[in-house]
Short mmCIF file of C-alpha atoms in Angstrom, two decimals:
data_model
loop_
_atom_site.label_atom_id
_atom_site.label_comp_id
_atom_site.label_asym_id
_atom_site.label_seq_id
_atom_site.Cartn_x
_atom_site.Cartn_y
_atom_site.Cartn_z
CA UNK N 299 17.18 -19.72 -8.51
CA UNK N 300 14.69 -19.40 -5.69
CA UNK N 301 16.43 -18.16 -2.57
CA UNK N 302 15.12 -18.79 0.91
CA UNK N 303 13.82 -15.68 2.76
CA UNK N 304 16.73 -15.86 5.21
CA UNK N 305 19.18 -15.47 2.33
CA UNK N 306 17.41 -12.51 0.74
CA UNK N 307 18.95 -9.64 2.66
CA UNK N 308 20.00 -7.47 -0.23
CA UNK N 309 16.85 -6.04 -1.75
CA UNK N 310 16.99 -3.77 -4.82
CA UNK N 311 16.34 -0.16 -3.93
CA UNK N 312 12.77 0.83 -3.19
CA UNK N 313 13.50 3.75 -5.52
CA UNK N 314 12.28 1.49 -8.28
CA UNK N 315 8.75 2.61 -7.41
CA UNK N 316 9.80 6.20 -8.09
CA UNK N 317 12.10 5.20 -10.92
CA UNK N 318 10.47 2.82 -13.34
CA UNK N 319 7.11 3.35 -11.65
CA UNK N 320 7.26 7.11 -12.06
CA UNK N 321 8.32 6.82 -15.68
CA UNK N 322 5.46 4.44 -16.39
CA UNK N 323 2.91 6.75 -14.83
CA UNK N 324 4.36 10.04 -16.00
CA UNK N 325 3.48 8.89 -19.50
CA UNK N 326 -0.10 8.47 -18.28
CA UNK N 327 -1.30 10.10 -15.09
CA UNK N 328 1.76 10.67 -12.88
CA UNK N 329 2.45 8.79 -9.64
CA UNK N 330 3.37 11.88 -7.68
CA UNK N 331 1.23 11.73 -4.57
CA UNK N 332 2.78 8.84 -2.68
CA UNK N 333 1.97 8.32 1.02
CA UNK N 334 5.05 8.19 3.20
CA UNK N 335 7.28 10.15 0.79
CA UNK N 336 7.94 13.82 1.44
CA UNK N 337 6.72 16.48 -0.95
CA UNK N 338 10.31 17.62 -1.49
CA UNK N 339 11.38 14.13 -2.51
CA UNK N 340 8.37 13.76 -4.78
CA UNK N 341 9.21 17.10 -6.39
CA UNK N 342 12.76 15.90 -7.06
CA UNK N 343 11.39 12.68 -8.53
CA UNK N 344 9.04 14.68 -10.75
CA UNK N 345 11.93 16.80 -12.01
CA UNK N 346 13.99 13.68 -12.67
CA UNK N 347 11.12 12.08 -14.58
CA UNK N 348 10.59 15.16 -16.74
CA UNK N 349 14.31 15.31 -17.50
CA UNK N 350 14.39 11.61 -18.41
CA UNK N 351 11.34 11.87 -20.65
CA UNK N 352 13.03 14.71 -22.48
CA UNK N 353 15.93 12.40 -23.31
CA UNK N 354 13.91 9.33 -24.26
CA UNK N 355 13.25 8.06 -27.75
CA UNK N 356 9.79 6.83 -28.70
CA UNK N 357 11.08 3.26 -28.46
CA UNK N 358 12.43 3.87 -24.94
CA UNK N 359 9.12 5.38 -23.85
CA UNK N 360 7.31 2.34 -25.18
CA UNK N 361 9.90 0.16 -23.46
CA UNK N 362 9.03 1.63 -20.06
CA UNK N 363 5.45 0.50 -20.67
CA UNK N 364 6.57 -3.02 -21.58
CA UNK N 365 6.10 -5.76 -18.97
CA UNK N 366 7.57 -9.22 -19.56
CA UNK N 367 7.64 -12.46 -17.64
CA UNK N 368 10.83 -12.79 -15.58
CA UNK N 369 12.90 -15.58 -17.21
CA UNK N 370 15.68 -15.26 -14.62
CA UNK N 371 13.69 -16.19 -11.52
CA UNK N 372 10.80 -18.37 -12.69
CA UNK N 373 10.35 -21.84 -11.27
CA UNK N 374 11.31 -24.09 -14.20
CA UNK N 375 7.85 -25.63 -14.39
CA UNK N 376 6.30 -22.18 -14.83
CA UNK N 377 8.27 -21.24 -17.94
CA UNK N 378 6.16 -21.52 -21.07
CA UNK N 379 8.57 -22.25 -23.93
CA UNK N 380 6.00 -21.00 -26.44
CA UNK N 381 5.46 -17.50 -25.06
CA UNK N 382 8.72 -16.13 -26.47
CA UNK N 383 9.78 -14.67 -23.13
CA UNK N 384 11.79 -17.56 -21.71
CA UNK N 385 15.13 -16.50 -23.19
CA UNK N 386 17.26 -14.79 -20.51
CA UNK N 387 19.83 -13.62 -23.06
CA UNK N 388 17.18 -11.95 -25.18
CA UNK N 389 15.54 -10.24 -22.19
CA UNK N 390 18.94 -9.11 -20.88
CA UNK N 391 19.64 -7.33 -24.15
CA UNK N 392 16.18 -5.78 -24.16
CA UNK N 393 16.87 -4.38 -20.68
CA UNK N 394 20.18 -2.92 -21.87
CA UNK N 395 18.39 -1.36 -24.84
CA UNK N 396 15.71 0.21 -22.60
CA UNK N 397 12.93 -1.93 -24.03
CA UNK N 398 11.62 -3.27 -20.70
CA UNK N 399 10.22 -1.38 -17.70
CA UNK N 400 8.89 -4.23 -15.59
CA UNK N 401 9.48 -7.94 -15.01
CA UNK N 402 6.86 -10.05 -13.28
CA UNK N 403 6.53 -13.31 -11.39
CA UNK N 404 10.18 -13.71 -10.51
CA UNK N 405 11.17 -14.31 -6.88
CA UNK N 406 14.63 -14.06 -5.30
CA UNK N 407 16.73 -11.11 -4.18
CA UNK N 408 20.13 -12.29 -5.39
CA UNK N 409 19.05 -12.67 -9.02
CA UNK N 410 16.86 -9.58 -8.67
CA UNK N 411 19.87 -7.49 -7.75
CA UNK N 412 21.85 -8.81 -10.73
CA UNK N 413 18.99 -7.98 -13.09
CA UNK N 414 18.63 -4.52 -11.55
CA UNK N 415 22.33 -3.85 -11.99
CA UNK N 416 21.98 -4.44 -15.72
CA UNK N 417 19.23 -1.80 -15.87
CA UNK N 418 20.95 0.86 -13.77
CA UNK N 419 24.52 0.31 -14.95
CA UNK N 420 24.32 -0.92 -18.54
CA UNK N 421 21.29 0.81 -20.08
CA UNK N 422 21.54 4.27 -21.63
CA UNK N 423 19.23 6.07 -19.19
CA UNK N 424 19.85 3.79 -16.19
CA UNK N 425 16.18 3.59 -15.19
CA UNK N 426 15.53 0.89 -12.55
CA UNK N 427 13.18 -1.95 -13.30
CA UNK N 428 9.96 -2.49 -11.40
CA UNK N 429 9.52 -6.08 -10.19
CA UNK N 430 5.98 -7.40 -9.78
CA UNK N 431 4.35 -10.72 -8.94
CA UNK N 432 0.96 -12.39 -8.60
CA UNK N 433 0.96 -12.75 -4.81
CA UNK N 434 -2.54 -14.10 -4.30
CA UNK N 435 -2.39 -15.99 -0.99
CA UNK N 436 1.20 -15.95 0.18
CA UNK N 437 4.78 -16.25 -1.10
CA UNK N 438 6.67 -18.83 0.97
CA UNK N 439 4.01 -19.06 3.67
CA UNK N 440 0.81 -20.26 1.98
CA UNK N 441 -2.51 -19.03 3.38
CA UNK N 442 -6.04 -20.14 2.49
CA UNK N 443 -7.22 -18.95 -0.92
CA UNK N 444 -8.95 -15.55 -0.78
CA UNK N 445 -12.47 -16.96 -1.03
CA UNK N 446 -11.82 -19.32 1.87
CA UNK N 447 -10.25 -16.55 3.92
CA UNK N 448 -13.24 -14.31 3.16
CA UNK N 449 -15.54 -16.87 4.76
CA UNK N 450 -14.04 -15.89 8.12
CA UNK N 451 -15.57 -12.38 7.73
CA UNK N 452 -12.44 -11.06 9.44
CA UNK N 453 -10.81 -7.90 8.07
CA UNK N 454 -7.99 -8.10 10.60
CA UNK N 455 -7.12 -11.59 9.36
CA UNK N 456 -7.09 -10.41 5.74
CA UNK N 457 -4.83 -7.50 6.61
CA UNK N 458 -2.42 -9.68 8.59
CA UNK N 459 -2.06 -12.34 5.89
CA UNK N 460 -1.47 -9.64 3.28
CA UNK N 461 1.15 -8.05 5.57
CA UNK N 462 2.93 -11.39 5.96
CA UNK N 463 2.91 -11.87 2.19
CA UNK N 464 4.28 -8.36 1.73
CA UNK N 465 7.17 -9.02 4.11
CA UNK N 466 8.12 -12.20 2.25
CA UNK N 467 7.64 -10.54 -1.12
CA UNK N 468 9.71 -7.49 -0.25
CA UNK N 469 12.72 -9.54 0.87
CA UNK N 470 12.40 -11.51 -2.38
CA UNK N 471 12.96 -8.44 -4.58
CA UNK N 472 9.32 -7.69 -5.41
CA UNK N 473 7.97 -4.14 -5.49
CA UNK N 474 4.38 -4.67 -6.63
CA UNK N 475 1.75 -7.35 -6.16
CA UNK N 476 -0.98 -7.95 -8.73
CA UNK N 477 -3.55 -8.26 -5.94
CA UNK N 478 -6.04 -8.08 -4.34
CA UNK N 479 -8.68 -9.35 -6.72
CA UNK N 480 -11.80 -7.37 -5.83
CA UNK N 481 -14.21 -8.66 -8.48
CA UNK N 482 -17.69 -9.24 -7.05
CA UNK N 483 -18.48 -12.76 -8.30
CA UNK N 484 -22.10 -13.88 -8.58
CA UNK N 485 -21.87 -16.46 -11.36
CA UNK N 486 -20.32 -19.64 -10.00
CA UNK N 487 -19.56 -20.83 -13.51
CA UNK N 488 -16.81 -18.23 -13.71
CA UNK N 489 -13.60 -20.04 -12.88
CA UNK N 490 -11.86 -17.25 -10.95
CA UNK N 491 -14.39 -16.86 -8.14
CA UNK N 492 -11.81 -18.45 -5.82
CA UNK N 493 -9.49 -15.40 -6.06
CA UNK N 494 -11.94 -12.92 -4.54
CA UNK N 495 -14.32 -12.42 -1.65
CA UNK N 496 -17.48 -13.75 -3.24
CA UNK N 497 -20.83 -12.19 -4.05
CA UNK N 498 -21.37 -9.57 -1.34
CA UNK N 499 -20.40 -6.00 -2.23
CA UNK N 500 -19.94 -4.82 1.34
CA UNK N 501 -17.65 -7.73 2.24
CA UNK N 502 -15.64 -7.13 -0.92
CA UNK N 503 -15.26 -3.46 0.02
CA UNK N 504 -14.01 -4.26 3.52
CA UNK N 505 -11.57 -6.97 2.47
CA UNK N 506 -10.27 -4.95 -0.49
CA UNK N 507 -9.30 -2.12 1.84
CA UNK N 508 -7.86 -4.49 4.45
CA UNK N 509 -5.67 -6.29 1.93
CA UNK N 510 -4.39 -3.03 0.46
CA UNK N 511 -3.44 -1.86 3.95
CA UNK N 512 -1.70 -5.17 4.57
CA UNK N 513 0.28 -5.14 1.34
CA UNK N 514 1.32 -1.50 1.54
CA UNK N 515 1.77 -1.26 5.31
CA UNK N 516 1.12 1.81 7.44
CA UNK N 517 4.42 3.61 6.80
CA UNK N 518 3.88 4.41 3.13
CA UNK N 519 5.35 3.06 -0.07
CA UNK N 520 8.80 4.38 0.79
CA UNK N 521 9.06 1.65 3.42
CA UNK N 522 11.23 -1.32 2.47
CA UNK N 523 8.50 -3.74 3.52
CA UNK N 524 5.78 -2.18 1.36
CA UNK N 525 4.33 -3.80 -1.75
CA UNK N 526 2.40 -1.64 -4.17
CA UNK N 527 -1.14 -3.09 -4.28
CA UNK N 528 -2.94 -3.57 -7.59
CA UNK N 529 -6.70 -4.18 -7.19
CA UNK N 530 -8.01 -6.07 -10.19
CA UNK N 531 -9.66 -6.53 -12.66
CA UNK N 532 -11.00 -3.15 -13.69
CA UNK N 533 -13.84 -3.61 -14.34
CA UNK N 534 -16.83 -6.00 -14.34
CA UNK N 535 -14.60 -8.91 -15.34
CA UNK N 536 -16.47 -11.35 -13.10
CA UNK N 537 -19.79 -10.67 -14.85
CA UNK N 538 -18.71 -12.21 -18.15
CA UNK N 539 -21.65 -13.62 -20.08
CA UNK N 540 -22.17 -17.31 -19.32
CA UNK N 541 -19.34 -17.26 -16.79
CA UNK N 542 -16.90 -17.66 -19.68
CA UNK N 543 -13.53 -16.13 -18.89
CA UNK N 544 -12.45 -13.27 -21.23
CA UNK N 545 -16.01 -13.04 -22.55
CA UNK N 546 -18.09 -9.91 -23.03
CA UNK N 547 -19.89 -8.16 -20.17
CA UNK N 548 -23.19 -6.39 -20.81
CA UNK N 549 -24.73 -4.39 -17.97
CA UNK N 550 -26.41 -1.16 -17.02
CA UNK N 551 -24.51 1.74 -15.54
CA UNK N 552 -26.53 1.32 -12.34
CA UNK N 553 -25.34 -2.27 -11.91
CA UNK N 554 -21.76 -1.33 -12.77
CA UNK N 555 -21.67 1.48 -10.22
CA UNK N 556 -23.61 -0.19 -7.44
CA UNK N 557 -22.07 -3.67 -7.59
CA UNK N 558 -18.79 -3.91 -9.50
CA UNK N 559 -17.04 -0.56 -8.95
CA UNK N 560 -17.38 0.00 -5.15
CA UNK N 561 -14.61 -2.47 -4.13
CA UNK N 562 -12.18 -0.61 -6.39
CA UNK N 563 -13.12 2.69 -4.78
CA UNK N 564 -12.57 1.13 -1.35
CA UNK N 565 -9.14 -0.13 -2.42
CA UNK N 566 -8.12 3.28 -3.80
CA UNK N 567 -9.34 5.05 -0.68
CA UNK N 568 -7.14 2.65 1.31
CA UNK N 569 -4.14 3.88 -0.70
CA UNK N 570 -3.74 1.58 -3.72
CA UNK N 571 -1.86 3.41 -6.48
CA UNK N 572 -2.16 0.88 -9.27
CA UNK N 573 -4.97 -1.12 -10.82
CA UNK N 574 -5.18 -3.82 -13.46
CA UNK N 575 -7.47 -3.64 -16.46
CA UNK N 576 -9.42 -6.75 -17.39
CA UNK N 577 -9.70 -9.10 -20.35
CA UNK N 578 -13.40 -8.58 -20.99
CA UNK N 579 -15.16 -5.98 -23.02
CA UNK N 580 -17.75 -3.84 -21.25
CA UNK N 581 -20.84 -3.00 -23.28
CA UNK N 582 -18.91 -3.52 -26.49
CA UNK N 583 -15.61 -1.80 -25.61
CA UNK N 584 -12.67 -3.80 -24.17
CA UNK N 585 -11.80 -2.59 -20.68
CA UNK N 586 -8.10 -2.22 -21.53
CA UNK N 587 -9.05 0.42 -24.09
CA UNK N 588 -12.24 1.77 -22.55
CA UNK N 589 -12.18 5.56 -22.05
CA UNK N 590 -15.41 5.55 -20.04
CA UNK N 591 -13.98 3.52 -17.17
CA UNK N 592 -10.26 4.31 -17.55
CA UNK N 593 -10.61 8.06 -18.06
CA UNK N 594 -14.11 9.34 -17.30
CA UNK N 595 -14.59 7.33 -14.09
CA UNK N 596 -11.11 6.40 -12.87
CA UNK N 597 -9.31 9.68 -13.61
CA UNK N 598 -11.92 12.41 -13.90
CA UNK N 599 -14.54 11.29 -11.35
CA UNK N 600 -12.34 9.50 -8.80
CA UNK N 601 -9.14 11.52 -9.25
CA UNK N 602 -6.98 8.38 -9.39
CA UNK N 603 -3.29 9.36 -9.72
CA UNK N 604 -1.73 5.91 -9.94
CA UNK N 605 -1.12 3.78 -13.01
CA UNK N 606 -3.03 1.09 -14.86
CA UNK N 607 -1.34 -2.17 -15.79
CA UNK N 608 -2.90 -4.44 -18.39
CA UNK N 609 -3.71 -8.01 -17.49
CA UNK N 610 -1.50 -10.60 -19.16
CA UNK N 611 -2.06 -10.17 -22.95
CA UNK N 612 -5.23 -8.11 -22.41
CA UNK N 613 -3.87 -5.70 -25.02
CA UNK N 614 -4.11 -8.60 -27.47
CA UNK N 615 -7.72 -9.05 -26.41
CA UNK N 616 -8.41 -5.70 -28.09
CA UNK N 617 -7.99 -7.69 -31.30
CA UNK N 618 -10.01 -10.70 -30.12
CA UNK N 619 -12.93 -8.41 -29.24
CA UNK N 620 -12.79 -6.76 -32.66
CA UNK N 621 -11.70 -3.39 -31.28
CA UNK N 622 -8.25 -3.18 -32.91
CA UNK N 623 -6.29 -4.80 -35.72
#
């Protein structure tokens, strides 16, 4: 069901960012300061969100926070028959029931429009879905992996490749990219070094900002060619003990703030309004349930007004790390 870019002319409304996106964030922090969208329009969106929340059941509120793999637009080889999400009929009914707020890693405008029509015409509250994807180094046009691109030490290049990926993603019915990865990586045993800009903090800062600008464009998120950027993984994911993915991270606050947090600040200052929490625990508390980084630093110190999305099954890692049952 992959359509070529030339066939993807009918893109679901960019209002999804202020529809499903606003509902998601209203339950947390509130995505109400969006570059490129007038204050009057944001005020109307805020009123609409408050009115919708007043009508929602607890299950519908939880549904807006529920993100599932897109079974309608996956490449067949990417569907995992064991993950329980590969049943289009089941997911369709969940959308009608208001149990899904976001689908990810599906590409193609024609199917995207059909899925969106189910949400806005057949569900009780008619809240649009938010479509996201892991756009790491291109959609149809494939660029060098981020680590290779970083070796050029060229912020303009990073911004231009992200802009090209955004254009192809936007015409393929995607609203949000789960990128850039801004983890400073200094342990080469860690298998995800390739997704970032390497070991230098300053280079990570520059490329994080450049890629956010490329994904989101210079006209604001209201523009049809904008993709909401999601710097990841918040935070200190790349410092897992022994380089073992999902493992614990143990570090001082000085190291956290001087090495691993600055690229996120650079990305937020460049306009990113989402971030992804990580799989690891940080000093004994999993990052997806860590009030020190998610509330004290992200919200209270930095004034972040966007929303946090969990990494794939990182909520289940709360159990693996012994933090929840």
